[in-house]
PDB file of C-alpha atoms in Angstrom:
ATOM      1  CA  MET A   1      35.732   9.437 -14.609  1.00 44.00           C
ATOM      2  CA  ALA A   2      34.003  12.778 -14.114  1.00 49.00           C
ATOM      3  CA  ALA A   3      30.597  11.285 -13.266  1.00 71.00           C
ATOM      4  CA  SER A   4      29.044  12.100  -9.930  1.00 84.00           C
ATOM      5  CA  PHE A   5      26.735   9.783  -8.011  1.00 86.00           C
ATOM      6  CA  SER A   6      24.047  10.804  -5.531  1.00 85.00           C
ATOM      7  CA  PHE A   7      21.117   9.721  -3.382  1.00 87.00           C
ATOM      8  CA  ASP A   8      18.460  11.451  -1.280  1.00 88.00           C
ATOM      9  CA  VAL A   9      17.917  10.972   2.442  1.00 86.00           C
ATOM     10  CA  VAL A  10      14.174  11.242   3.103  1.00 88.00           C
ATOM     11  CA  SER A  11      11.673  10.358   5.812  1.00 87.00           C
ATOM     12  CA  GLU A  12       8.500   8.938   4.275  1.00 88.00           C
ATOM     13  CA  PHE A  13       6.078   6.074   4.754  1.00 88.00           C
ATOM     14  CA  ASP A  14       3.793   4.105   2.478  1.00 89.00           C
ATOM     15  CA  ARG A  15       0.317   5.510   3.128  1.00 89.00           C
ATOM     16  CA  GLN A  16      -1.445   2.464   1.679  1.00 92.00           C
ATOM     17  CA  GLU A  17       0.428   0.178   4.076  1.00 92.00           C
ATOM     18  CA  LEU A  18      -0.687   2.455   6.936  1.00 92.00           C
ATOM     19  CA  VAL A  19      -4.310   2.221   5.729  1.00 93.00           C
ATOM     20  CA  ASN A  20      -3.987  -1.577   5.626  1.00 94.00           C
ATOM     21  CA  ALA A  21      -2.484  -1.671   9.142  1.00 93.00           C
ATOM     22  CA  LEU A  22      -5.369   0.479  10.443  1.00 93.00           C
ATOM     23  CA  ASP A  23      -7.920  -1.799   8.756  1.00 94.00           C
ATOM     24  CA  GLN A  24      -6.337  -4.873  10.333  1.00 94.00           C
ATOM     25  CA  THR A  25      -6.281  -3.160  13.729  1.00 92.00           C
ATOM     26  CA  THR A  26      -9.964  -2.213  13.413  1.00 92.00           C
ATOM     27  CA  ARG A  27     -10.906  -5.772  12.434  1.00 92.00           C
ATOM     28  CA  GLU A  28      -9.019  -7.208  15.393  1.00 91.00           C
ATOM     29  CA  ILE A  29     -10.629  -4.697  17.790  1.00 90.00           C
ATOM     30  CA  GLN A  30     -14.064  -5.819  16.575  1.00 90.00           C
ATOM     31  CA  SER A  31     -13.239  -9.478  17.054  1.00 90.00           C
ATOM     32  CA  ARG A  32     -11.268  -9.426  20.341  1.00 87.00           C
ATOM     33  CA  TYR A  33     -13.372 -10.178  23.396  1.00 88.00           C
ATOM     34  CA  ASP A  34     -11.761  -7.548  25.644  1.00 85.00           C
ATOM     35  CA  LEU A  35     -12.068  -4.755  23.040  1.00 84.00           C
ATOM     36  CA  LYS A  36     -15.301  -5.705  21.267  1.00 82.00           C
ATOM     37  CA  ASP A  37     -17.727  -3.604  23.361  1.00 84.00           C
ATOM     38  CA  THR A  38     -15.542  -0.499  23.748  1.00 84.00           C
ATOM     39  CA  LYS A  39     -17.011   1.258  20.675  1.00 86.00           C
ATOM     40  CA  THR A  40     -13.496   2.208  19.593  1.00 87.00           C
ATOM     41  CA  THR A  41     -13.025   4.288  16.471  1.00 88.00           C
ATOM     42  CA  LEU A  42      -9.834   4.840  14.482  1.00 90.00           C
ATOM     43  CA  GLU A  43      -9.933   7.745  12.019  1.00 91.00           C
ATOM     44  CA  LEU A  44      -7.137   8.401   9.556  1.00 91.00           C
ATOM     45  CA  GLY A  45      -6.824  12.044   8.557  1.00 89.00           C
ATOM     46  CA  GLU A  46      -4.355  13.694   6.224  1.00 90.00           C
ATOM     47  CA  THR A  47      -1.632  14.097   8.858  1.00 90.00           C
ATOM     48  CA  ALA A  48      -2.938  12.256  11.936  1.00 92.00           C
ATOM     49  CA  ILE A  49      -4.800   9.253  13.331  1.00 92.00           C
ATOM     50  CA  THR A  50      -7.507   9.910  15.928  1.00 92.00           C
ATOM     51  CA  ILE A  51      -8.355   7.140  18.395  1.00 91.00           C
ATOM     52  CA  ASN A  52     -11.567   7.395  20.417  1.00 90.00           C
ATOM     53  CA  THR A  53     -12.142   4.637  22.984  1.00 89.00           C
ATOM     54  CA  SER A  54     -13.618   3.867  26.408  1.00 89.00           C
ATOM     55  CA  SER A  55     -10.563   4.017  28.710  1.00 86.00           C
ATOM     56  CA  GLU A  56      -6.816   4.537  28.914  1.00 87.00           C
ATOM     57  CA  PHE A  57      -6.379   0.798  29.442  1.00 89.00           C
ATOM     58  CA  THR A  58      -8.025  -0.033  26.099  1.00 89.00           C
ATOM     59  CA  LEU A  59      -6.064   2.828  24.500  1.00 90.00           C
ATOM     60  CA  GLU A  60      -2.804   1.141  25.531  1.00 91.00           C
ATOM     61  CA  ALA A  61      -4.047  -2.171  24.063  1.00 91.00           C
ATOM     62  CA  ILE A  62      -4.901  -0.392  20.807  1.00 92.00           C
ATOM     63  CA  HIS A  63      -1.418   1.204  20.718  1.00 92.00           C
ATOM     64  CA  THR A  64       0.134  -2.248  21.020  1.00 93.00           C
ATOM     65  CA  LEU A  65      -2.144  -3.634  18.284  1.00 93.00           C
ATOM     66  CA  LEU A  66      -1.443  -0.724  15.932  1.00 93.00           C
ATOM     67  CA  GLN A  67       2.314  -0.949  16.469  1.00 94.00           C
ATOM     68  CA  THR A  68       2.280  -4.704  15.848  1.00 95.00           C
ATOM     69  CA  LYS A  69       0.284  -4.375  12.628  1.00 93.00           C
ATOM     70  CA  ALA A  70       2.465  -1.473  11.409  1.00 93.00           C
ATOM     71  CA  ALA A  71       5.677  -3.385  12.124  1.00 93.00           C
ATOM     72  CA  LYS A  72       4.404  -6.418  10.200  1.00 94.00           C
ATOM     73  CA  ARG A  73       3.835  -4.124   7.211  1.00 92.00           C
ATOM     74  CA  ASN A  74       7.412  -2.755   7.362  1.00 90.00           C
ATOM     75  CA  LEU A  75       6.340   0.646   8.691  1.00 90.00           C
ATOM     76  CA  SER A  76       8.714   2.254  11.163  1.00 89.00           C
ATOM     77  CA  LEU A  77       7.214   2.969  14.573  1.00 89.00           C
ATOM     78  CA  LYS A  78       9.008   6.345  14.478  1.00 89.00           C
ATOM     79  CA  ILE A  79       6.281   7.723  12.192  1.00 90.00           C
ATOM     80  CA  PHE A  80       3.865   7.774  15.149  1.00 91.00           C
ATOM     81  CA  ASP A  81       4.034  10.869  17.354  1.00 91.00           C
ATOM     82  CA  TYR A  82       1.623  10.247  20.225  1.00 90.00           C
ATOM     83  CA  GLY A  83      -0.262  13.308  21.425  1.00 90.00           C
ATOM     84  CA  LYS A  84      -1.803  14.046  24.797  1.00 91.00           C
ATOM     85  CA  ILE A  85      -4.637  11.823  26.014  1.00 88.00           C
ATOM     86  CA  GLU A  86      -7.792  13.925  26.284  1.00 89.00           C
ATOM     87  CA  SER A  87     -11.078  13.243  28.047  1.00 86.00           C
ATOM     88  CA  SER A  88     -13.992  13.041  25.665  1.00 78.00           C
ATOM     89  CA  SER A  89     -17.744  13.071  26.212  1.00 78.00           C
ATOM     90  CA  GLY A  90     -19.340  10.133  28.028  1.00 77.00           C
ATOM     91  CA  ASN A  91     -16.286   8.994  30.071  1.00 83.00           C
ATOM     92  CA  ARG A  92     -14.321   8.269  26.911  1.00 88.00           C
ATOM     93  CA  VAL A  93     -10.756   9.148  25.964  1.00 91.00           C
ATOM     94  CA  ARG A  94      -9.357  10.455  22.717  1.00 91.00           C
ATOM     95  CA  GLN A  95      -5.795  10.666  21.444  1.00 91.00           C
ATOM     96  CA  GLU A  96      -4.355  12.084  18.280  1.00 93.00           C
ATOM     97  CA  ILE A  97      -1.317  10.409  16.766  1.00 91.00           C
ATOM     98  CA  THR A  98       0.510  12.756  14.411  1.00 91.00           C
ATOM     99  CA  LEU A  99       2.199  11.102  11.435  1.00 90.00           C
ATOM    100  CA  ARG A 100       5.805  12.196  10.924  1.00 88.00           C
ATOM    101  CA  LYS A 101       6.818  12.770   7.337  1.00 88.00           C
ATOM    102  CA  GLY A 102       9.771  14.721   5.993  1.00 86.00           C
ATOM    103  CA  ILE A 103      13.019  15.756   7.630  1.00 87.00           C
ATOM    104  CA  SER A 104      12.921  18.925   9.722  1.00 85.00           C
ATOM    105  CA  GLN A 105      15.496  21.663   9.095  1.00 88.00           C
ATOM    106  CA  GLU A 106      17.316  20.962  12.388  1.00 88.00           C
ATOM    107  CA  ILE A 107      17.693  17.245  11.634  1.00 88.00           C
ATOM    108  CA  ALA A 108      18.727  18.013   8.026  1.00 89.00           C
ATOM    109  CA  LYS A 109      21.436  20.328   9.375  1.00 89.00           C
ATOM    110  CA  GLN A 110      22.599  17.580  11.777  1.00 89.00           C
ATOM    111  CA  ILE A 111      22.796  15.072   8.919  1.00 88.00           C
ATOM    112  CA  SER A 112      24.722  17.403   6.607  1.00 89.00           C
ATOM    113  CA  LYS A 113      27.109  18.395   9.440  1.00 89.00           C
ATOM    114  CA  LEU A 114      27.758  14.735  10.279  1.00 89.00           C
ATOM    115  CA  ILE A 115      28.512  14.010   6.614  1.00 88.00           C
ATOM    116  CA  ARG A 116      30.778  17.076   6.286  1.00 88.00           C
ATOM    117  CA  ASP A 117      32.704  16.217   9.466  1.00 89.00           C
ATOM    118  CA  GLU A 118      33.285  12.520   8.731  1.00 87.00           C
ATOM    119  CA  PHE A 119      33.489  12.289   4.935  1.00 85.00           C
ATOM    120  CA  ASN A 120      35.825  14.649   3.061  1.00 85.00           C
ATOM    121  CA  LYS A 121      34.908  13.648  -0.493  1.00 86.00           C
ATOM    122  CA  VAL A 122      31.124  13.781  -0.019  1.00 87.00           C
ATOM    123  CA  GLN A 123      28.817  16.798  -0.371  1.00 87.00           C
ATOM    124  CA  ALA A 124      25.441  17.145   1.339  1.00 87.00           C
ATOM    125  CA  SER A 125      22.826  19.745   0.449  1.00 86.00           C
ATOM    126  CA  ILE A 126      19.439  20.362   2.044  1.00 87.00           C
ATOM    127  CA  GLN A 127      16.582  20.374  -0.467  1.00 86.00           C
ATOM    128  CA  GLY A 128      13.251  21.054   1.213  1.00 83.00           C
ATOM    129  CA  ASP A 129      12.457  18.113   3.482  1.00 85.00           C
ATOM    130  CA  ALA A 130      15.217  15.903   2.017  1.00 86.00           C
ATOM    131  CA  VAL A 131      19.014  15.861   2.017  1.00 88.00           C
ATOM    132  CA  ARG A 132      20.850  15.227  -1.278  1.00 89.00           C
ATOM    133  CA  VAL A 133      24.186  13.457  -0.825  1.00 89.00           C
ATOM    134  CA  SER A 134      26.617  13.344  -3.754  1.00 89.00           C
ATOM    135  CA  ALA A 135      30.144  12.059  -4.354  1.00 88.00           C
ATOM    136  CA  LYS A 136      32.372  10.837  -7.175  1.00 89.00           C
ATOM    137  CA  SER A 137      32.629   7.354  -5.690  1.00 85.00           C
ATOM    138  CA  LYS A 138      29.768   4.943  -5.035  1.00 85.00           C
ATOM    139  CA  ASP A 139      31.824   3.452  -2.204  1.00 88.00           C
ATOM    140  CA  ASP A 140      31.794   6.791  -0.379  1.00 86.00           C
ATOM    141  CA  LEU A 141      28.009   6.951  -0.725  1.00 85.00           C
ATOM    142  CA  GLN A 142      27.687   3.398   0.636  1.00 87.00           C
ATOM    143  CA  ALA A 143      29.830   4.415   3.630  1.00 87.00           C
ATOM    144  CA  VAL A 144      27.592   7.435   4.270  1.00 87.00           C
ATOM    145  CA  MET A 145      24.488   5.206   4.188  1.00 88.00           C
ATOM    146  CA  GLN A 146      26.043   2.801   6.690  1.00 88.00           C
ATOM    147  CA  ARG A 147      27.013   5.680   8.990  1.00 87.00           C
ATOM    148  CA  LEU A 148      23.524   7.233   8.876  1.00 87.00           C
ATOM    149  CA  LYS A 149      21.955   3.861   9.703  1.00 86.00           C
ATOM    150  CA  GLN A 150      24.109   3.687  12.844  1.00 87.00           C
ATOM    151  CA  GLU A 151      22.968   7.120  14.039  1.00 83.00           C
ATOM    152  CA  GLU A 152      19.738   7.359  16.078  1.00 84.00           C
ATOM    153  CA  PHE A 153      17.393   9.981  14.598  1.00 84.00           C
ATOM    154  CA  PRO A 154      13.842  10.770  15.827  1.00 84.00           C
ATOM    155  CA  MET A 155      12.416   9.743  12.448  1.00 82.00           C
ATOM    156  CA  ALA A 156      12.855   6.823  10.092  1.00 82.00           C
ATOM    157  CA  LEU A 157      15.294   7.531   7.257  1.00 83.00           C
ATOM    158  CA  GLN A 158      15.121   6.076   3.759  1.00 84.00           C
ATOM    159  CA  PHE A 159      17.581   6.399   0.903  1.00 85.00           C
ATOM    160  CA  THR A 160      16.010   7.101  -2.500  1.00 84.00           C
ATOM    161  CA  ASN A 161      17.072   8.178  -6.020  1.00 81.00           C
ATOM    162  CA  TYR A 162      20.360   6.319  -5.833  1.00 78.00           C
ATOM    163  CA  ARG A 163      22.147   7.152  -9.090  1.00 79.00           C
TER     164      ARG A 163
END
């Protein structure tokens, strides 16, 4: 059996699910009594979400709403990187939430080092913002997946292209 099996470790999210979660959050803001008159806006950009609202108190309520809606849509809360709260015109506050996508070089190096140290028969190679893991045995790959799920990384990890 000379065949080799592999999978990719990536950090991605479903953009359409994020759009749906933002739509649900916006609808709930418009219907909730305590948030209705805050003139809150949620804008989804290419790499960030911008929240503009009346106070820090309502901003915290919107964070909770957004996290709840995202969790219900199977989005990891690790994709949200909350920026600094800024004062905006007219006694309003604004915050930018950066969306994390891809594995940084430092984290990719940590993952490949962990695999090299703990699994002798498994190879890991960094390919852009993903890590390719390959081995001759599917059981070894399953063990690597289980080990990576136990580790706490600053981003959500998914396993794709399992062959």
